[in-house]
PDB file of C-alpha atoms in Angstrom:
ATOM      1  CA  UNK W   1      23.929  71.239 -48.563  1.00  0.00           C
ATOM      2  CA  UNK W   2      20.105  72.470 -49.449  1.00  0.00           C
ATOM      3  CA  UNK W   3      18.627  73.447 -46.011  1.00  0.00           C
ATOM      4  CA  UNK W   4      15.139  71.163 -45.011  1.00  0.00           C
ATOM      5  CA  UNK W   5      11.873  72.791 -46.154  1.00  0.00           C
ATOM      6  CA  UNK W   6      10.170  72.708 -42.936  1.00  0.00           C
ATOM      7  CA  UNK W   7       6.888  74.128 -43.767  1.00  0.00           C
ATOM      8  CA  UNK W   8       6.780  71.260 -46.900  1.00  0.00           C
ATOM      9  CA  UNK W   9       7.377  69.247 -43.966  1.00  0.00           C
ATOM     10  CA  UNK W  10       4.878  70.412 -42.182  1.00  0.00           C
ATOM     11  CA  UNK W  11       1.980  69.940 -45.149  1.00  0.00           C
ATOM     12  CA  UNK W  12       3.665  66.251 -45.830  1.00  0.00           C
ATOM     13  CA  UNK W  13       2.476  65.507 -42.323  1.00  0.00           C
ATOM     14  CA  UNK W  14      -0.766  67.072 -42.350  1.00  0.00           C
ATOM     15  CA  UNK W  15      -1.750  65.589 -45.535  1.00  0.00           C
ATOM     16  CA  UNK W  16      -0.995  61.931 -43.495  1.00  0.00           C
ATOM     17  CA  UNK W  17      -3.002  62.837 -40.667  1.00  0.00           C
ATOM     18  CA  UNK W  18      -5.770  63.535 -42.865  1.00  0.00           C
ATOM     19  CA  UNK W  19      -5.785  60.294 -45.040  1.00  0.00           C
ATOM     20  CA  UNK W  20      -5.082  58.272 -41.425  1.00  0.00           C
ATOM     21  CA  UNK W  21      -8.305  60.298 -39.698  1.00  0.00           C
ATOM     22  CA  UNK W  22     -11.801  58.026 -40.116  1.00  0.00           C
ATOM     23  CA  UNK W  23     -15.400  58.581 -39.721  1.00  0.00           C
ATOM     24  CA  UNK W  24     -15.545  59.222 -35.387  1.00  0.00           C
ATOM     25  CA  UNK W  25     -11.228  59.037 -34.863  1.00  0.00           C
ATOM     26  CA  UNK W  26     -10.197  61.662 -32.751  1.00  0.00           C
ATOM     27  CA  UNK W  27      -7.632  64.711 -33.929  1.00  0.00           C
ATOM     28  CA  UNK W  28      -4.125  64.599 -32.683  1.00  0.00           C
ATOM     29  CA  UNK W  29      -3.078  66.248 -29.910  1.00  0.00           C
ATOM     30  CA  UNK W  30      -0.863  68.723 -29.233  1.00  0.00           C
ATOM     31  CA  UNK W  31       1.215  70.708 -26.939  1.00  0.00           C
ATOM     32  CA  UNK W  32       1.970  73.694 -28.294  1.00  0.00           C
ATOM     33  CA  UNK W  33       4.666  76.255 -27.301  1.00  0.00           C
ATOM     34  CA  UNK W  34       3.578  79.893 -27.456  1.00  0.00           C
ATOM     35  CA  UNK W  35       5.684  82.918 -27.221  1.00  0.00           C
ATOM     36  CA  UNK W  36       3.321  85.349 -27.452  1.00  0.00           C
ATOM     37  CA  UNK W  37      -0.584  86.138 -28.728  1.00  0.00           C
ATOM     38  CA  UNK W  38       0.202  87.552 -31.876  1.00  0.00           C
ATOM     39  CA  UNK W  39       2.709  84.859 -33.290  1.00  0.00           C
ATOM     40  CA  UNK W  40       0.238  82.234 -32.338  1.00  0.00           C
ATOM     41  CA  UNK W  41      -2.544  84.323 -33.764  1.00  0.00           C
ATOM     42  CA  UNK W  42      -1.902  82.411 -37.185  1.00  0.00           C
ATOM     43  CA  UNK W  43      -0.642  79.232 -35.972  1.00  0.00           C
ATOM     44  CA  UNK W  44      -3.544  78.673 -34.020  1.00  0.00           C
ATOM     45  CA  UNK W  45      -5.391  79.573 -37.089  1.00  0.00           C
ATOM     46  CA  UNK W  46      -4.211  77.396 -38.910  1.00  0.00           C
ATOM     47  CA  UNK W  47      -3.905  74.489 -37.107  1.00  0.00           C
ATOM     48  CA  UNK W  48      -7.146  74.361 -34.797  1.00  0.00           C
ATOM     49  CA  UNK W  49      -8.782  72.465 -37.257  1.00  0.00           C
ATOM     50  CA  UNK W  50      -6.572  69.623 -38.036  1.00  0.00           C
ATOM     51  CA  UNK W  51      -5.337  68.878 -33.816  1.00  0.00           C
ATOM     52  CA  UNK W  52      -6.801  69.619 -30.599  1.00  0.00           C
ATOM     53  CA  UNK W  53      -4.198  72.324 -29.370  1.00  0.00           C
ATOM     54  CA  UNK W  54      -2.849  73.293 -25.654  1.00  0.00           C
ATOM     55  CA  UNK W  55      -1.022  76.238 -25.831  1.00  0.00           C
ATOM     56  CA  UNK W  56       1.767  75.784 -23.022  1.00  0.00           C
ATOM     57  CA  UNK W  57       2.960  79.914 -22.426  1.00  0.00           C
ATOM     58  CA  UNK W  58       6.390  78.771 -21.350  1.00  0.00           C
ATOM     59  CA  UNK W  59       8.875  81.961 -21.478  1.00  0.00           C
ATOM     60  CA  UNK W  60      11.381  82.840 -18.580  1.00  0.00           C
ATOM     61  CA  UNK W  61      13.191  85.022 -20.660  1.00  0.00           C
ATOM     62  CA  UNK W  62      10.993  87.451 -19.873  1.00  0.00           C
ATOM     63  CA  UNK W  63      12.254  89.662 -17.656  1.00  0.00           C
ATOM     64  CA  UNK W  64       9.973  92.230 -16.401  1.00  0.00           C
ATOM     65  CA  UNK W  65       7.281  91.129 -14.479  1.00  0.00           C
ATOM     66  CA  UNK W  66       4.491  93.630 -16.002  1.00  0.00           C
ATOM     67  CA  UNK W  67       5.620  92.113 -19.545  1.00  0.00           C
ATOM     68  CA  UNK W  68       5.201  89.230 -19.230  1.00  0.00           C
ATOM     69  CA  UNK W  69       2.016  89.610 -17.252  1.00  0.00           C
ATOM     70  CA  UNK W  70       0.816  91.841 -20.766  1.00  0.00           C
ATOM     71  CA  UNK W  71       1.750  89.429 -22.778  1.00  0.00           C
ATOM     72  CA  UNK W  72       0.517  85.936 -21.028  1.00  0.00           C
ATOM     73  CA  UNK W  73      -3.309  88.357 -20.763  1.00  0.00           C
ATOM     74  CA  UNK W  74      -2.964  88.899 -24.126  1.00  0.00           C
ATOM     75  CA  UNK W  75      -2.185  84.999 -25.074  1.00  0.00           C
ATOM     76  CA  UNK W  76      -5.013  84.520 -23.238  1.00  0.00           C
ATOM     77  CA  UNK W  77      -7.661  86.890 -24.315  1.00  0.00           C
ATOM     78  CA  UNK W  78      -7.255  85.903 -27.774  1.00  0.00           C
ATOM     79  CA  UNK W  79      -7.616  82.357 -27.401  1.00  0.00           C
ATOM     80  CA  UNK W  80     -10.667  82.785 -25.682  1.00  0.00           C
ATOM     81  CA  UNK W  81     -12.147  85.293 -28.699  1.00  0.00           C
ATOM     82  CA  UNK W  82     -11.380  82.354 -30.963  1.00  0.00           C
ATOM     83  CA  UNK W  83     -13.359  79.504 -28.794  1.00  0.00           C
ATOM     84  CA  UNK W  84     -16.208  82.092 -28.966  1.00  0.00           C
ATOM     85  CA  UNK W  85     -15.861  81.755 -32.521  1.00  0.00           C
ATOM     86  CA  UNK W  86     -15.712  78.270 -32.714  1.00  0.00           C
ATOM     87  CA  UNK W  87     -12.612  78.502 -35.414  1.00  0.00           C
ATOM     88  CA  UNK W  88     -12.038  74.440 -34.814  1.00  0.00           C
ATOM     89  CA  UNK W  89     -11.245  72.179 -31.811  1.00  0.00           C
ATOM     90  CA  UNK W  90     -11.487  74.028 -28.564  1.00  0.00           C
ATOM     91  CA  UNK W  91      -8.332  75.458 -27.255  1.00  0.00           C
ATOM     92  CA  UNK W  92      -6.993  75.051 -24.125  1.00  0.00           C
ATOM     93  CA  UNK W  93      -4.056  76.874 -22.300  1.00  0.00           C
ATOM     94  CA  UNK W  94      -1.463  75.991 -19.658  1.00  0.00           C
ATOM     95  CA  UNK W  95       0.982  79.118 -17.939  1.00  0.00           C
ATOM     96  CA  UNK W  96       3.512  77.257 -17.461  1.00  0.00           C
ATOM     97  CA  UNK W  97       5.879  78.683 -14.239  1.00  0.00           C
ATOM     98  CA  UNK W  98       7.681  81.958 -14.580  1.00  0.00           C
ATOM     99  CA  UNK W  99      11.189  81.950 -13.325  1.00  0.00           C
ATOM    100  CA  UNK W 100      13.303  84.634 -14.938  1.00  0.00           C
ATOM    101  CA  UNK W 101      16.258  83.562 -12.853  1.00  0.00           C
ATOM    102  CA  UNK W 102      16.052  80.336 -14.993  1.00  0.00           C
ATOM    103  CA  UNK W 103      16.882  82.448 -18.343  1.00  0.00           C
ATOM    104  CA  UNK W 104      19.584  84.180 -16.948  1.00  0.00           C
ATOM    105  CA  UNK W 105      21.459  80.908 -15.499  1.00  0.00           C
ATOM    106  CA  UNK W 106      20.720  79.111 -19.064  1.00  0.00           C
ATOM    107  CA  UNK W 107      22.339  82.593 -20.394  1.00  0.00           C
ATOM    108  CA  UNK W 108      25.351  82.759 -17.828  1.00  0.00           C
ATOM    109  CA  UNK W 109      28.688  83.825 -20.464  1.00  0.00           C
ATOM    110  CA  UNK W 110      26.640  85.228 -23.168  1.00  0.00           C
ATOM    111  CA  UNK W 111      25.318  88.408 -22.078  1.00  0.00           C
ATOM    112  CA  UNK W 112      27.365  90.194 -24.898  1.00  0.00           C
ATOM    113  CA  UNK W 113      26.485  87.488 -27.892  1.00  0.00           C
ATOM    114  CA  UNK W 114      24.416  89.522 -30.809  1.00  0.00           C
ATOM    115  CA  UNK W 115      20.806  88.949 -30.866  1.00  0.00           C
ATOM    116  CA  UNK W 116      20.243  85.581 -32.994  1.00  0.00           C
ATOM    117  CA  UNK W 117      23.429  83.685 -31.769  1.00  0.00           C
ATOM    118  CA  UNK W 118      24.132  81.325 -29.295  1.00  0.00           C
ATOM    119  CA  UNK W 119      22.285  82.865 -26.149  1.00  0.00           C
ATOM    120  CA  UNK W 120      18.927  82.578 -28.127  1.00  0.00           C
ATOM    121  CA  UNK W 121      19.574  78.870 -28.984  1.00  0.00           C
ATOM    122  CA  UNK W 122      20.404  77.994 -25.348  1.00  0.00           C
ATOM    123  CA  UNK W 123      16.549  80.101 -24.430  1.00  0.00           C
ATOM    124  CA  UNK W 124      15.332  78.358 -27.516  1.00  0.00           C
ATOM    125  CA  UNK W 125      16.551  74.926 -25.885  1.00  0.00           C
ATOM    126  CA  UNK W 126      15.563  75.951 -21.932  1.00  0.00           C
ATOM    127  CA  UNK W 127      11.862  76.703 -23.486  1.00  0.00           C
ATOM    128  CA  UNK W 128      11.303  73.525 -25.537  1.00  0.00           C
ATOM    129  CA  UNK W 129      12.666  71.291 -23.314  1.00  0.00           C
ATOM    130  CA  UNK W 130      10.206  72.353 -20.757  1.00  0.00           C
ATOM    131  CA  UNK W 131       6.931  71.923 -23.607  1.00  0.00           C
ATOM    132  CA  UNK W 132       9.146  68.378 -24.740  1.00  0.00           C
ATOM    133  CA  UNK W 133       8.901  67.319 -20.836  1.00  0.00           C
ATOM    134  CA  UNK W 134       5.406  68.105 -20.562  1.00  0.00           C
ATOM    135  CA  UNK W 135       4.181  66.820 -23.829  1.00  0.00           C
ATOM    136  CA  UNK W 136       5.065  63.481 -22.353  1.00  0.00           C
ATOM    137  CA  UNK W 137       3.688  63.645 -19.166  1.00  0.00           C
ATOM    138  CA  UNK W 138       0.481  64.931 -20.252  1.00  0.00           C
ATOM    139  CA  UNK W 139       0.530  61.821 -23.602  1.00  0.00           C
ATOM    140  CA  UNK W 140       0.528  64.521 -26.452  1.00  0.00           C
ATOM    141  CA  UNK W 141       1.006  63.225 -29.326  1.00  0.00           C
ATOM    142  CA  UNK W 142       2.942  65.887 -30.844  1.00  0.00           C
ATOM    143  CA  UNK W 143       5.249  69.199 -29.383  1.00  0.00           C
ATOM    144  CA  UNK W 144       5.456  72.381 -31.606  1.00  0.00           C
ATOM    145  CA  UNK W 145       5.972  76.361 -30.922  1.00  0.00           C
ATOM    146  CA  UNK W 146       5.361  79.118 -32.534  1.00  0.00           C
ATOM    147  CA  UNK W 147       8.553  80.625 -32.220  1.00  0.00           C
ATOM    148  CA  UNK W 148       9.296  79.633 -36.169  1.00  0.00           C
ATOM    149  CA  UNK W 149       6.879  82.762 -37.548  1.00  0.00           C
ATOM    150  CA  UNK W 150       9.153  85.388 -36.154  1.00  0.00           C
ATOM    151  CA  UNK W 151      11.545  86.486 -39.544  1.00  0.00           C
ATOM    152  CA  UNK W 152      13.948  86.756 -36.730  1.00  0.00           C
ATOM    153  CA  UNK W 153      14.079  84.126 -35.576  1.00  0.00           C
ATOM    154  CA  UNK W 154      16.484  81.040 -36.917  1.00  0.00           C
ATOM    155  CA  UNK W 155      13.543  78.084 -38.125  1.00  0.00           C
ATOM    156  CA  UNK W 156      16.283  76.029 -38.894  1.00  0.00           C
ATOM    157  CA  UNK W 157      18.211  75.987 -35.527  1.00  0.00           C
ATOM    158  CA  UNK W 158      14.321  75.472 -33.674  1.00  0.00           C
ATOM    159  CA  UNK W 159      13.848  72.428 -35.838  1.00  0.00           C
ATOM    160  CA  UNK W 160      16.968  71.176 -34.947  1.00  0.00           C
ATOM    161  CA  UNK W 161      16.517  71.376 -31.946  1.00  0.00           C
ATOM    162  CA  UNK W 162      12.904  70.094 -31.247  1.00  0.00           C
ATOM    163  CA  UNK W 163      13.973  66.888 -33.485  1.00  0.00           C
ATOM    164  CA  UNK W 164      16.848  66.682 -30.811  1.00  0.00           C
ATOM    165  CA  UNK W 165      14.779  66.522 -27.679  1.00  0.00           C
ATOM    166  CA  UNK W 166      11.994  64.641 -29.482  1.00  0.00           C
ATOM    167  CA  UNK W 167      14.479  61.392 -29.518  1.00  0.00           C
ATOM    168  CA  UNK W 168      15.507  62.555 -25.873  1.00  0.00           C
ATOM    169  CA  UNK W 169      11.658  62.283 -24.480  1.00  0.00           C
ATOM    170  CA  UNK W 170      10.267  59.912 -27.008  1.00  0.00           C
ATOM    171  CA  UNK W 171       7.254  62.484 -28.183  1.00  0.00           C
ATOM    172  CA  UNK W 172       6.526  63.323 -32.194  1.00  0.00           C
ATOM    173  CA  UNK W 173       7.463  67.153 -33.104  1.00  0.00           C
ATOM    174  CA  UNK W 174       6.041  68.823 -35.510  1.00  0.00           C
ATOM    175  CA  UNK W 175       7.988  70.595 -37.669  1.00  0.00           C
ATOM    176  CA  UNK W 176       7.533  73.809 -38.870  1.00  0.00           C
ATOM    177  CA  UNK W 177       8.434  76.893 -40.826  1.00  0.00           C
ATOM    178  CA  UNK W 178       5.328  79.203 -40.408  1.00  0.00           C
ATOM    179  CA  UNK W 179       6.721  82.417 -41.867  1.00  0.00           C
ATOM    180  CA  UNK W 180       6.306  81.091 -45.109  1.00  0.00           C
ATOM    181  CA  UNK W 181       3.031  81.057 -47.469  1.00  0.00           C
ATOM    182  CA  UNK W 182       2.767  84.735 -45.879  1.00  0.00           C
ATOM    183  CA  UNK W 183       2.295  83.337 -42.306  1.00  0.00           C
ATOM    184  CA  UNK W 184       3.704  85.770 -40.646  1.00  0.00           C
ATOM    185  CA  UNK W 185       1.503  88.721 -43.171  1.00  0.00           C
ATOM    186  CA  UNK W 186      -1.621  86.765 -42.168  1.00  0.00           C
ATOM    187  CA  UNK W 187       0.083  87.311 -38.046  1.00  0.00           C
ATOM    188  CA  UNK W 188       0.292  90.862 -38.350  1.00  0.00           C
ATOM    189  CA  UNK W 189      -3.657  91.450 -40.104  1.00  0.00           C
ATOM    190  CA  UNK W 190      -5.124  88.995 -36.994  1.00  0.00           C
ATOM    191  CA  UNK W 191      -3.040  90.847 -34.723  1.00  0.00           C
ATOM    192  CA  UNK W 192      -4.406  94.527 -36.097  1.00  0.00           C
ATOM    193  CA  UNK W 193      -8.212  92.719 -36.193  1.00  0.00           C
ATOM    194  CA  UNK W 194      -8.402  91.055 -32.537  1.00  0.00           C
ATOM    195  CA  UNK W 195      -5.605  94.557 -31.335  1.00  0.00           C
ATOM    196  CA  UNK W 196      -2.954  92.385 -30.185  1.00  0.00           C
ATOM    197  CA  UNK W 197      -0.248  94.399 -28.376  1.00  0.00           C
ATOM    198  CA  UNK W 198       2.632  93.433 -30.498  1.00  0.00           C
ATOM    199  CA  UNK W 199       5.930  94.389 -28.433  1.00  0.00           C
ATOM    200  CA  UNK W 200       9.345  95.061 -30.583  1.00  0.00           C
ATOM    201  CA  UNK W 201      11.849  93.252 -28.424  1.00  0.00           C
ATOM    202  CA  UNK W 202      11.628  89.297 -27.408  1.00  0.00           C
ATOM    203  CA  UNK W 203      11.711  89.662 -23.919  1.00  0.00           C
ATOM    204  CA  UNK W 204      15.137  89.590 -22.093  1.00  0.00           C
ATOM    205  CA  UNK W 205      16.632  92.158 -20.832  1.00  0.00           C
ATOM    206  CA  UNK W 206      19.748  91.607 -23.598  1.00  0.00           C
ATOM    207  CA  UNK W 207      17.531  92.156 -25.844  1.00  0.00           C
ATOM    208  CA  UNK W 208      15.543  95.198 -24.761  1.00  0.00           C
ATOM    209  CA  UNK W 209      19.034  96.745 -24.309  1.00  0.00           C
ATOM    210  CA  UNK W 210      20.077  96.021 -27.729  1.00  0.00           C
ATOM    211  CA  UNK W 211      16.460  97.592 -29.312  1.00  0.00           C
ATOM    212  CA  UNK W 212      17.099 100.447 -26.947  1.00  0.00           C
ATOM    213  CA  UNK W 213      20.767 100.665 -28.198  1.00  0.00           C
ATOM    214  CA  UNK W 214      19.145 100.839 -31.959  1.00  0.00           C
ATOM    215  CA  UNK W 215      17.027 103.157 -31.404  1.00  0.00           C
ATOM    216  CA  UNK W 216      19.467 105.592 -30.171  1.00  0.00           C
ATOM    217  CA  UNK W 217      22.044 105.194 -33.305  1.00  0.00           C
ATOM    218  CA  UNK W 218      18.449 105.861 -35.220  1.00  0.00           C
ATOM    219  CA  UNK W 219      18.083 109.119 -33.675  1.00  0.00           C
ATOM    220  CA  UNK W 220      21.343 110.116 -33.620  1.00  0.00           C
ATOM    221  CA  UNK W 221      21.461 109.682 -37.596  1.00  0.00           C
ATOM    222  CA  UNK W 222      18.138 111.118 -38.068  1.00  0.00           C
TER     223      UNK W 222
END
């Protein structure tokens, strides 16, 4: 069975929205979960002329509070810069509750699961479920996530979770695979342009431990 091309699905949707957008008609409202400023950089550049975007920064998976504070500050700094430059529709930002215990409860029993496995899928569901809930409560037209821009994240799984939550909460999911069409490459360029802090792990304690273990192994091999 062929995998769905979610980037093509997004492009079809954008074309349909553009065709139906008459004079004086408001752009649709998108409630966009963001994992970090670097990942959102290209996504916001790509979508801010097509949607009225509210960025939802909700990442209880970030285990260390200092790391969380640093990342959310970078997110807000990037959005302020984009709004000053007038890149598209003004971008709003909402910061969700920061409660790492929610993530640890979600990951219980999967502490030794390799990065990219079931623990990550549960984390995706945790964050996207809150995004869908807030989007419905706020009367948005769509909800989505920047997570699909990462080559390390399973875009198919993210879209499957998003689609299921769309049906559960009654709000349209924005399909995506933002890494395609050189999206990830562009995010690296924008990160350099804006001097963004680019972390080298997803944020959770388990990811950090795996990163440090791999570094030790690399150092040993050298």
